[in-house]
Amino acid sequence: FGYLIIGFLFPLVYFYIFKYLFGSIWSLIITLIVVFTRLFEGYALSLVTMIQHINAGDAEPLAIFFLLSSLLIFLKFTNQVISIKSKFYSFLIGFLLFLSVSLRPNFLPTALIFILILSFYNYYYHKNIKSSFFIGLGFLSFLLIPLHNYYYGNSYVLLSSGYRHDTYVPVSLYFDVFKDLINLKLSDGFSTIHSQINRWIQPKEIHYILSFIIIITLLIKNNNFVVKTICLLALSQHFVLLIFRPDNRYSYLAWILTIILSLYFIKNNLMPFIKSFNFPNKVKNLF
């Protein structure tokens, strides 16, 4: 029952993330859609979906909650709601990322990229190294995972031995297929990769393909540092899906970040186009 509390805290995290990206009105509208409908369920952006997985005892909702909470703190840093020099919040970001990875080891690449981005942000924009130190200190709790595995499992395992079952296409296979293509050979590994990509995004799922293209577009053309950060986090998870299980709850974080970026693109590109038409001022103000 305690876990269910996290489900009802999700709307608060969503609301404030949306607020920083879209503004108050859009944030309220999208949060209400997320809470009371299943409109974005295909992208896992649905409170009903999260509560169902919480009820089943799955780790994904809690892991995603911790990672999104760390993202929210970063947004507060960039908007100067929290001082960038805050040792507590810097440590908290690192610790939240550790908790997220401890629950879902496939979030490790995203967590590491996020820490690197935070370190770059602290130094490049604020000439601040101490905050990055405390972020790293919080994430050092990560070392408790192999210690736990050795104590209870009597074996040295960095994260989880489950990766053997969830690794569908090893990175080495991509290199092997690439070498074969250079030599104009079509190996059996190509069909394995093709099957993995079809499980990640099927050709008929046009909206997923478009939303992935939006990530690339925003990463290249958008100058907002926060948006570029979310793009890199989303892409890191998508690349993970090309190696490990690419569907169901294992893909939720990737698609949640993707739909957030897609909504940002719609608001900042499609809405200005709509406003260019001769609508009454009251209608324009909604956009």
C-alpha atoms as one frame of an Amber mdcrd trajectory, in Angstrom:
protein
   0.000   0.000   0.000   2.958   2.306   0.602   4.014   1.798  -3.004   0.625
   3.083  -4.148   1.497   6.472  -2.640   4.186   6.822  -5.315   1.510   6.392
  -7.966  -0.399   9.362  -6.620   2.780  11.471  -6.427   3.374  10.994 -10.153
   0.917  13.783 -11.148   2.894  16.294  -9.045   6.178  15.369 -10.727   4.569
  15.457 -14.151   2.879  18.791 -13.463   6.068  20.602 -12.468   8.110  19.096
 -15.308   5.388  20.160 -17.742   5.221  23.598 -16.104   8.884  24.295 -16.797
   8.580  23.076 -20.387   5.089  24.204 -21.433   3.846  26.824 -18.974   1.114
  26.613 -16.333  -1.989  26.300 -18.540  -0.575  23.589 -20.786   0.865  21.826
 -17.764  -2.521  21.659 -16.054  -4.276  20.431 -19.201  -1.708  17.709 -19.978
  -1.552  16.574 -16.337  -5.341  16.193 -16.231  -5.206  14.171 -19.450  -2.489
  11.941 -17.967  -4.409  11.405 -14.726  -7.957  10.953 -15.979  -7.556   9.465
 -19.464  -5.479   6.919 -21.362  -4.799   9.184 -24.334  -1.006   8.799 -24.025
  -1.063   5.224 -22.758   0.829   4.029 -25.831   3.725   6.151 -24.573   3.261
   4.963 -20.960   2.271   8.513 -19.983  -0.840   7.425 -18.111  -1.389   7.303
 -14.370  -3.666   4.282 -14.820  -0.817   2.365 -16.463   1.594   3.197 -13.631
  -0.863   2.217 -10.918  -1.542  -1.095 -12.666   2.185  -1.908 -12.623   2.481
  -0.741  -9.015  -0.369  -3.086  -8.142   1.537  -5.900  -9.882   4.666  -5.068
  -7.872   6.794  -4.108 -10.892   9.867  -1.959 -10.283   9.499   0.312 -13.321
   7.111   2.917 -11.838   9.363   3.551  -8.836  12.535   3.613 -10.963  10.934
   6.062 -13.420   9.627   8.175 -10.530  13.127   8.529  -9.064  14.684   9.429
 -12.419  11.975  11.961 -13.280  12.368  13.455  -9.795  16.079  13.967 -10.457
  15.159  15.602 -13.779  12.744  17.897 -11.938  15.493  19.013  -9.539  17.687
  19.779 -12.563  14.871  21.907 -14.015  14.675  23.785 -10.721  18.430  24.386
 -10.937  18.191  25.798 -14.451  15.286  28.064 -13.443  17.137  29.198 -10.322
  14.369  27.971  -8.023  17.116  26.051  -6.195  20.666  27.316  -5.871  23.073
  25.483  -8.156  25.478  25.437  -5.196  23.098  23.451  -3.008  25.042  20.474
  -1.676  21.906  18.717  -0.476  20.042  18.819  -3.789  23.168  17.932  -5.741
  23.649  14.886  -3.523  19.938  14.090  -3.831  20.113  14.009  -7.649  22.951
  11.476  -7.521  21.194   9.388  -4.882  17.900   9.363  -6.805  19.746   8.197
  -9.917  21.356   5.420  -7.862  17.941   4.317  -6.599  16.578   4.335 -10.135
  19.442   2.193 -11.469  19.250  -0.191  -8.512  15.626  -0.906  -9.441  16.113
  -0.976 -13.236  19.733  -1.680 -14.252  18.938  -0.811 -17.878  18.663   2.832
 -16.743  22.422   2.906 -16.043  23.465   4.459 -19.416  20.836   7.178 -18.990
  21.943   7.885 -15.424  25.614   8.132 -16.416  24.834  10.443 -19.348  22.708
  12.601 -17.052  25.566  12.882 -14.538  27.972  13.896 -17.313  25.503  16.521
 -18.562  25.032  17.869 -15.038  28.799  18.093 -14.550  29.159  19.948 -17.856
  26.321  22.301 -16.919  27.810  23.059 -13.499  31.245  23.826 -14.896  30.416
  25.491 -18.229  27.599  27.749 -17.035  28.517  28.281 -13.376  32.214  27.361
 -13.036  31.091  25.112 -10.219  32.826  21.806  -9.519  31.679  21.164  -5.948
  28.089  20.426  -6.975  29.288  17.777  -9.419  31.314  16.223  -6.609  28.214
  15.873  -4.435  26.213  14.451  -7.364  28.908  11.812  -7.801  28.987  11.200
  -4.054  25.260  10.494  -4.049  25.601   8.127  -6.986  28.506   6.286  -5.298
  25.840   4.417  -3.338  25.804   2.449  -6.599  28.709   0.449  -5.115  26.276
  -1.056  -2.628  24.725  -3.109  -5.453  27.718  -5.430  -6.163  28.349  -5.584
  -2.395  24.758  -6.728  -1.894  25.108  -9.282  -4.703  28.285 -10.712  -3.207
  26.881 -10.889   0.329  23.587 -12.537  -0.624  24.585 -14.327  -3.828  28.233
 -15.115  -3.094  29.259 -13.866  -6.548  30.617 -10.643  -8.030  27.828  -9.197
 -10.170  27.870  -5.469 -10.956  24.122  -4.999 -11.320  22.039  -8.084 -12.043
  22.575 -11.460 -13.646  19.214 -10.996 -15.367  20.894  -9.181 -18.248  21.770
 -12.596 -19.718  18.083 -13.293 -20.247  17.133  -9.780 -21.386  19.992  -9.206
 -23.842  18.452  -9.897 -27.233  21.098  -8.348 -29.499  24.596  -7.935 -27.996
  26.616  -4.896 -29.070  29.199  -7.278 -30.556  26.554  -8.578 -32.982  26.010
  -5.064 -34.369  29.741  -4.780 -35.041  29.822  -8.210 -36.702  26.881  -7.378
 -38.965  28.422  -4.009 -39.825  31.666  -5.731 -40.850  29.714  -8.218 -42.974
  27.828  -5.400 -44.715  31.120  -3.696 -45.548  32.250  -6.979 -47.098  28.913
  -7.216 -48.945  27.782 -10.213 -46.902  24.362 -10.783 -45.351  24.852 -12.791
 -42.153  22.257 -14.450 -39.927  22.801 -11.676 -37.395  21.069  -9.233 -39.725
  17.720 -10.992 -39.261  18.204 -10.901 -35.482  18.798  -7.148 -35.573  15.873
  -6.673 -37.957  13.606  -8.555 -35.565  14.815  -6.409 -32.647  14.116  -3.181
 -34.534  10.631  -4.413 -35.444   9.923  -5.088 -31.785  11.208  -1.604 -30.915
   9.231   0.251 -33.618   7.227  -1.513 -36.288   7.070   0.196 -39.703   3.280
   0.544 -39.440   3.598   2.522 -36.182   4.038   5.862 -37.934   3.417   7.997
 -34.845   6.308   6.329 -32.985   8.601   6.891 -35.949   7.559  10.553 -36.168
   8.087  11.075 -32.438  11.581   9.569 -32.700  12.346  11.920 -35.613  11.182
  14.802 -33.415  13.843  13.888 -30.833  16.570  14.070 -33.471  15.171  17.358
 -34.811  15.062  18.978 -31.367  18.556  17.759 -30.543  19.980  19.327 -33.703
  17.930  22.505 -34.062  16.743  23.488 -30.587  19.063  25.711 -28.536  17.409
  25.057 -25.178  19.937  23.223 -22.988  17.216  21.483 -20.959  15.477  20.206
 -24.101  18.765  18.927 -25.521  19.387  17.168 -22.211  16.033  15.390 -22.312
  16.715  14.456 -25.957  19.997  12.787 -24.984  18.341  10.945 -22.095  15.560
   9.704 -24.379  18.005   8.611 -27.088  20.155   6.766 -24.551  17.129   4.727
 -23.516  16.165   4.039 -27.114  19.657   2.730 -27.834  19.315   0.464 -24.779
  16.106  -0.893 -26.319  18.072  -1.912 -29.407  20.111  -4.251 -27.201  17.831
  -5.426 -24.412  14.109  -6.135 -24.258  12.557  -3.376 -26.376   8.901  -3.588
 -25.408   6.310  -3.434 -22.636   7.380  -1.976 -19.273  11.064  -2.180 -20.190
  10.558   0.594 -22.751   8.421   2.937 -20.646  11.078   5.504 -19.724  12.173
   5.914 -23.344   8.646   6.583 -24.562   7.662   8.832 -21.649  10.598  11.123
 -22.442   9.731  10.861 -26.137   6.118  11.987 -25.758   7.185  14.856 -23.484
   9.548  16.051 -26.213   6.853  15.565 -28.862   4.425  17.709 -26.880   7.133
  20.343 -26.494   7.655  20.293 -30.266   3.923  20.651 -30.904   3.567  23.581
 -28.528   6.606  25.478 -29.779   6.309  24.739 -33.496   2.751  23.759 -34.381
   0.984  26.176 -32.029   2.772  29.306 -33.356   1.665  28.207 -36.826  -1.955
  27.951 -35.640  -1.721  31.348 -33.952  -0.704  32.870 -37.269  -4.292  32.371
 -38.467  -6.896  35.030 -37.787  -8.430  33.580 -34.603 -10.005  35.728 -31.882
  -7.529  36.857 -29.227  -9.180  34.744 -26.511  -8.629  31.603 -28.564  -5.036
  32.558 -29.398  -4.239  33.072 -25.727  -5.028  29.413 -25.049  -2.089  28.456
 -27.240
